[in-house]
Amino acid sequence: MTTLTEADALDGLRDALGLLKDREQVAERLLASSAKHSFDPDKELDWEAPFEEGKWFWPPELVSLYDTPLWKRMSEEQRILLSQHEAAALASLGIWFEIILMQLLVRHIYDKSATSAHVRYALTEIEDECRHSKMFARLISQGGTPWYPVSRAHQHLGRLFKTISTTPGSFTATLLGEEVLDWMQRLTFPDERVQPLIRGVTRIHVVEEARHVRYAREELRRQMVTAPRWSQEFTRVTSGEFARVFSVAFINPEVYTNVGLDKKEAMAQVKESAHRREVMQTGAKRLTDFLDDIGVLRGVGRRLWKSSGLLA
Ligand SMILES: [Fe+2]
Ligand SMILES: [Fe+2]
């Protein structure tokens, strides 16, 4: 039995050589980590504590309007209110992603041996996502903010996608849903300007999501080598299309109306904002570097990624 450090060193070597890791070994390690670091948000977090006056619900630099002319005209109170509604909208989006992901995982394991570590880990990840979705829902209602569903068109697109997507397509979409939000959450949980409850929620999510990202990356890396050529090509194009859907769904325009702003004006300013573009591209960088490395960002797919605004 190798120690964790030896195993990590071997993984590093495999990465450097572009070799695939053993599926069962990856899953065994993720199962061991899940056994050690999993949280029950209902018990772990203080849901009774009232929100603290003057604290943000999302780091201001990550709020969509930050640094725009409209932002400069807003009072501090209105900016904080917008951060609260955007946090609720992102939590709603997170639940949408997680529910799609749960179905993708169920489909992924449907015809695989239930005794394999790979399937047992997928079931563990579904448990994680169930807790996360309940945690996000509780967070949204805690602040009296509304539930922010995605547009009807995206709702239908998601329904179709989670029913028919191919395996590499599923894992590409998973990473897109997880990595950009994860990048934002990594900036949120250590930020002392942010409400303690939001910091607690994002901390739990970051710890547990790290395993999900690992599982999806390893599987996608394998799929981009082993899947039939048509399926690899299909993944390139569909992933570019997901990126376009994702970048639109990432902002729910209703948040502006709900904090007393003009929806059209706000959307136009976000579109023009160089700061926002940089935030989104930086947030997606770790993912786009990885996708580039395993050959997803080529041809038409790459052009679609660029037009999504997530790839420079
Ligand atoms: Fe999650
Ligand atoms: Fe996840």
PDB file of C-alpha atoms in Angstrom, residues 166-169 223-224 227-236 238:
ATOM      1  CA  THR A 166     -23.203  11.958 -23.547  1.00  0.00           C
ATOM      2  CA  THR A 167     -20.740  11.064 -20.772  1.00  0.00           C
ATOM      3  CA  PRO A 168     -17.972  13.512 -21.762  1.00  0.00           C
ATOM      4  CA  GLY A 169     -20.609  16.214 -22.348  1.00  0.00           C
ATOM      5  CA  GLN A 223     -13.264  10.186 -21.788  1.00  0.00           C
ATOM      6  CA  MET A 224     -11.378  12.538 -24.115  1.00  0.00           C
ATOM      7  CA  ALA A 227     -14.662   8.078 -26.240  1.00  0.00           C
ATOM      8  CA  PRO A 228     -15.356   7.638 -29.973  1.00  0.00           C
ATOM      9  CA  ARG A 229     -14.050  10.451 -32.171  1.00  0.00           C
ATOM     10  CA  TRP A 230     -17.565  11.771 -32.967  1.00  0.00           C
ATOM     11  CA  SER A 231     -18.309  12.004 -29.269  1.00  0.00           C
ATOM     12  CA  GLN A 232     -15.098  13.958 -28.589  1.00  0.00           C
ATOM     13  CA  GLU A 233     -15.946  16.354 -31.420  1.00  0.00           C
ATOM     14  CA  PHE A 234     -19.532  16.672 -30.172  1.00  0.00           C
ATOM     15  CA  THR A 235     -18.182  17.497 -26.688  1.00  0.00           C
ATOM     16  CA  ARG A 236     -16.066  20.337 -28.111  1.00  0.00           C
ATOM     17  CA  THR A 238     -21.579  21.400 -26.990  1.00  0.00           C
TER      18      THR A 238
END
